[in-house]
PDB file of C-alpha atoms in Angstrom:
ATOM      1  CA  GLN C 108      15.043   2.128 -12.833  1.00  0.00           C
ATOM      2  CA  VAL C 109      11.327   3.134 -13.165  1.00  0.00           C
ATOM      3  CA  GLN C 110      10.215   5.512 -10.473  1.00  0.00           C
ATOM      4  CA  LEU C 111       6.480   6.376  -9.654  1.00  0.00           C
ATOM      5  CA  VAL C 112       5.497   9.317  -7.455  1.00  0.00           C
ATOM      6  CA  GLU C 113       1.853   9.652  -6.625  1.00  0.00           C
ATOM      7  CA  SER C 114       0.055  12.739  -5.603  1.00  0.00           C
ATOM      8  CA  GLY C 115      -3.476  14.203  -5.242  1.00  0.00           C
ATOM      9  CA  GLY C 116      -4.723  12.382  -2.241  1.00  0.00           C
ATOM     10  CA  GLY C 117      -6.486  14.021   0.566  1.00  0.00           C
ATOM     11  CA  SER C 118      -9.613  14.221   2.683  1.00  0.00           C
ATOM     12  CA  VAL C 119     -13.111  14.794   1.203  1.00  0.00           C
ATOM     13  CA  GLN C 120     -16.789  14.283   2.070  1.00  0.00           C
ATOM     14  CA  ALA C 121     -18.874  11.613   0.590  1.00  0.00           C
ATOM     15  CA  GLY C 122     -19.954  12.540  -2.923  1.00  0.00           C
ATOM     16  CA  GLY C 123     -16.886  14.621  -3.510  1.00  0.00           C
ATOM     17  CA  SER C 124     -14.109  14.155  -6.148  1.00  0.00           C
ATOM     18  CA  LEU C 125     -10.342  13.808  -6.259  1.00  0.00           C
ATOM     19  CA  ARG C 126      -7.819  13.288  -8.996  1.00  0.00           C
ATOM     20  CA  LEU C 127      -4.771  11.289  -8.267  1.00  0.00           C
ATOM     21  CA  SER C 128      -1.677  11.671 -10.403  1.00  0.00           C
ATOM     22  CA  CYS C 129       1.289   9.287 -10.858  1.00  0.00           C
ATOM     23  CA  ALA C 130       4.478  10.833 -12.380  1.00  0.00           C
ATOM     24  CA  ALA C 131       6.658   8.141 -14.022  1.00  0.00           C
ATOM     25  CA  SER C 132      10.383   8.489 -14.894  1.00  0.00           C
ATOM     26  CA  GLY C 133      13.127   6.063 -15.916  1.00  0.00           C
ATOM     27  CA  TYR C 134      11.181   4.098 -18.555  1.00  0.00           C
ATOM     28  CA  THR C 135      13.245   1.879 -20.626  1.00  0.00           C
ATOM     29  CA  ASP C 136      10.349   0.211 -22.482  1.00  0.00           C
ATOM     30  CA  SER C 137       7.879   2.023 -24.874  1.00  0.00           C
ATOM     31  CA  SER C 138       4.801   0.516 -23.247  1.00  0.00           C
ATOM     32  CA  TYR C 139       3.633  -0.712 -19.821  1.00  0.00           C
ATOM     33  CA  CYS C 140       0.691  -2.046 -18.004  1.00  0.00           C
ATOM     34  CA  MET C 141      -0.019   0.506 -15.277  1.00  0.00           C
ATOM     35  CA  GLY C 142      -2.444   0.238 -12.515  1.00  0.00           C
ATOM     36  CA  TRP C 143      -3.988   1.962  -9.493  1.00  0.00           C
ATOM     37  CA  PHE C 144      -4.288  -0.153  -6.385  1.00  0.00           C
ATOM     38  CA  ARG C 145      -5.709   0.541  -2.943  1.00  0.00           C
ATOM     39  CA  GLN C 146      -5.211  -0.894   0.497  1.00  0.00           C
ATOM     40  CA  ALA C 147      -7.393  -0.209   3.453  1.00  0.00           C
ATOM     41  CA  PRO C 148      -6.306  -0.985   7.039  1.00  0.00           C
ATOM     42  CA  GLY C 149      -6.697  -4.680   7.704  1.00  0.00           C
ATOM     43  CA  LYS C 150      -7.445  -5.542   4.062  1.00  0.00           C
ATOM     44  CA  GLU C 151      -5.593  -6.969   1.172  1.00  0.00           C
ATOM     45  CA  ARG C 152      -4.321  -4.595  -1.588  1.00  0.00           C
ATOM     46  CA  GLU C 153      -6.742  -4.557  -4.491  1.00  0.00           C
ATOM     47  CA  GLU C 154      -6.634  -3.407  -8.023  1.00  0.00           C
ATOM     48  CA  VAL C 155      -8.882  -0.495  -8.847  1.00  0.00           C
ATOM     49  CA  ALA C 156      -8.030   0.369 -12.387  1.00  0.00           C
ATOM     50  CA  ALA C 157      -5.462  -0.363 -15.074  1.00  0.00           C
ATOM     51  CA  ILE C 158      -4.311   0.833 -18.505  1.00  0.00           C
ATOM     52  CA  TYR C 159      -2.044  -0.351 -21.284  1.00  0.00           C
ATOM     53  CA  THR C 160       0.136   2.649 -22.127  1.00  0.00           C
ATOM     54  CA  GLY C 161       0.701   1.394 -25.587  1.00  0.00           C
ATOM     55  CA  GLY C 162      -2.913   1.361 -26.609  1.00  0.00           C
ATOM     56  CA  ARG C 163      -6.433   2.311 -25.405  1.00  0.00           C
ATOM     57  CA  SER C 164      -7.316  -0.623 -23.280  1.00  0.00           C
ATOM     58  CA  THR C 165      -8.457  -0.003 -19.726  1.00  0.00           C
ATOM     59  CA  TYR C 166      -9.887  -1.837 -16.776  1.00  0.00           C
ATOM     60  CA  HIS C 167     -11.942  -0.684 -13.840  1.00  0.00           C
ATOM     61  CA  ALA C 168     -13.039  -2.845 -10.901  1.00  0.00           C
ATOM     62  CA  ASP C 169     -16.736  -3.320 -10.517  1.00  0.00           C
ATOM     63  CA  SER C 170     -16.677  -1.471  -7.260  1.00  0.00           C
ATOM     64  CA  VAL C 171     -15.505   1.846  -9.074  1.00  0.00           C
ATOM     65  CA  LYS C 172     -16.937   1.367 -12.475  1.00  0.00           C
ATOM     66  CA  GLY C 173     -18.900   4.517 -13.438  1.00  0.00           C
ATOM     67  CA  ARG C 174     -17.280   6.571 -10.704  1.00  0.00           C
ATOM     68  CA  PHE C 175     -13.469   6.322 -11.328  1.00  0.00           C
ATOM     69  CA  THR C 176     -11.614   6.805 -14.572  1.00  0.00           C
ATOM     70  CA  ILE C 177      -8.050   5.832 -15.291  1.00  0.00           C
ATOM     71  CA  SER C 178      -6.248   7.974 -18.036  1.00  0.00           C
ATOM     72  CA  GLN C 179      -2.728   8.895 -19.154  1.00  0.00           C
ATOM     73  CA  ASP C 180      -0.862  11.768 -20.524  1.00  0.00           C
ATOM     74  CA  LYS C 181       1.933  10.308 -22.560  1.00  0.00           C
ATOM     75  CA  ALA C 182       3.602  13.687 -23.148  1.00  0.00           C
ATOM     76  CA  LYS C 183       3.902  14.162 -19.357  1.00  0.00           C
ATOM     77  CA  ASN C 184       4.532  10.515 -18.556  1.00  0.00           C
ATOM     78  CA  THR C 185       1.718  10.829 -16.016  1.00  0.00           C
ATOM     79  CA  LEU C 186      -1.029   8.393 -15.099  1.00  0.00           C
ATOM     80  CA  TYR C 187      -4.354   9.765 -13.550  1.00  0.00           C
ATOM     81  CA  LEU C 188      -7.234   8.419 -11.566  1.00  0.00           C
ATOM     82  CA  GLN C 189     -10.244  10.654 -11.543  1.00  0.00           C
ATOM     83  CA  MET C 190     -12.473   9.726  -8.630  1.00  0.00           C
ATOM     84  CA  ASN C 191     -15.981  10.949  -8.517  1.00  0.00           C
ATOM     85  CA  SER C 192     -18.939  10.186  -6.183  1.00  0.00           C
ATOM     86  CA  LEU C 193     -16.549   9.018  -3.563  1.00  0.00           C
ATOM     87  CA  LYS C 194     -17.779   6.854  -0.747  1.00  0.00           C
ATOM     88  CA  PRO C 195     -16.492   6.269   2.835  1.00  0.00           C
ATOM     89  CA  GLU C 196     -15.565   2.674   1.683  1.00  0.00           C
ATOM     90  CA  ASP C 197     -13.163   4.227  -0.899  1.00  0.00           C
ATOM     91  CA  THR C 198     -10.891   5.292   1.928  1.00  0.00           C
ATOM     92  CA  ALA C 199      -7.472   3.680   1.593  1.00  0.00           C
ATOM     93  CA  MET C 200      -3.857   4.243   0.677  1.00  0.00           C
ATOM     94  CA  TYR C 201      -3.740   4.469  -3.175  1.00  0.00           C
ATOM     95  CA  TYR C 202      -0.700   3.154  -5.070  1.00  0.00           C
ATOM     96  CA  CYS C 203       0.385   3.513  -8.646  1.00  0.00           C
ATOM     97  CA  ALA C 204       2.191   0.430 -10.114  1.00  0.00           C
ATOM     98  CA  ALA C 205       3.781  -0.573 -13.384  1.00  0.00           C
ATOM     99  CA  VAL C 206       5.054  -3.673 -15.186  1.00  0.00           C
ATOM    100  CA  THR C 207       6.523  -4.398 -18.536  1.00  0.00           C
ATOM    101  CA  PRO C 208       4.744  -6.510 -21.097  1.00  0.00           C
ATOM    102  CA  PRO C 209       3.660  -9.168 -21.481  1.00  0.00           C
ATOM    103  CA  CYS C 210       1.103  -8.159 -18.941  1.00  0.00           C
ATOM    104  CA  SER C 211      -2.657  -8.197 -18.206  1.00  0.00           C
ATOM    105  CA  LEU C 212      -4.822  -5.438 -17.053  1.00  0.00           C
ATOM    106  CA  GLN C 213      -6.338  -7.738 -14.393  1.00  0.00           C
ATOM    107  CA  TRP C 214      -3.231  -8.736 -12.532  1.00  0.00           C
ATOM    108  CA  ALA C 215      -2.646  -9.366  -8.951  1.00  0.00           C
ATOM    109  CA  PRO C 216      -0.414  -6.880  -6.986  1.00  0.00           C
ATOM    110  CA  ALA C 217       2.481  -9.326  -6.829  1.00  0.00           C
ATOM    111  CA  GLN C 218       2.827  -9.360 -10.547  1.00  0.00           C
ATOM    112  CA  TYR C 219       3.561  -5.631 -10.745  1.00  0.00           C
ATOM    113  CA  LYS C 220       7.272  -4.782 -10.558  1.00  0.00           C
ATOM    114  CA  TYR C 221       7.358  -1.070  -9.926  1.00  0.00           C
ATOM    115  CA  TRP C 222       5.459   0.765  -7.136  1.00  0.00           C
ATOM    116  CA  GLY C 223       4.982   4.306  -5.929  1.00  0.00           C
ATOM    117  CA  GLN C 224       5.024   5.248  -2.251  1.00  0.00           C
ATOM    118  CA  GLY C 225       1.249   5.744  -2.090  1.00  0.00           C
ATOM    119  CA  THR C 226      -1.082   8.578  -1.472  1.00  0.00           C
ATOM    120  CA  GLN C 227      -3.840   8.554   1.230  1.00  0.00           C
ATOM    121  CA  VAL C 228      -7.509   9.121   0.288  1.00  0.00           C
ATOM    122  CA  THR C 229      -9.956   9.639   3.173  1.00  0.00           C
ATOM    123  CA  VAL C 230     -13.748   9.901   2.528  1.00  0.00           C
ATOM    124  CA  SER C 231     -15.932  10.962   5.455  1.00  0.00           C
ATOM    125  CA  SER C 232     -19.686  10.429   5.600  1.00  0.00           C
TER     126      SER C 232
END
C-alpha cells in the first residue's frame, strides 16, 4: 500500500516562498505519475503540477507556471513543490497524489489512486 505524507505548508505573505514535501513509501512499481493538487474552500480540487518518476517529464498548470516547480529526489522517495512569488489566490489545501502507469501528467483528481492527507498553504496580502 502506497502511503504519502505531505509537509511544508504554512502561512506566508504575498511574494514569499514555501517548499512542500511529499514522502512516499510502500511502492510496488518502479515508476509512477505523481502530482500536486490543491483545493480552496468552495472550489474543486485542481492539478497544480505533475511528474513522471521514471523520466524527466513534468507538467505545471498555467496558473503556476514560472512560479512553482515540481521535482523529486528518488533516493529519498520524496516529491517536492517549490513555490515562489506566492499570491493570495494560491491559498488552499495542497495534496500529493500518485498513480501507476499507464498514466498522464494531465489527469483529473479522480484518476489518481493514492493521496496524502494534505498540507495547508495560506498566503496573505
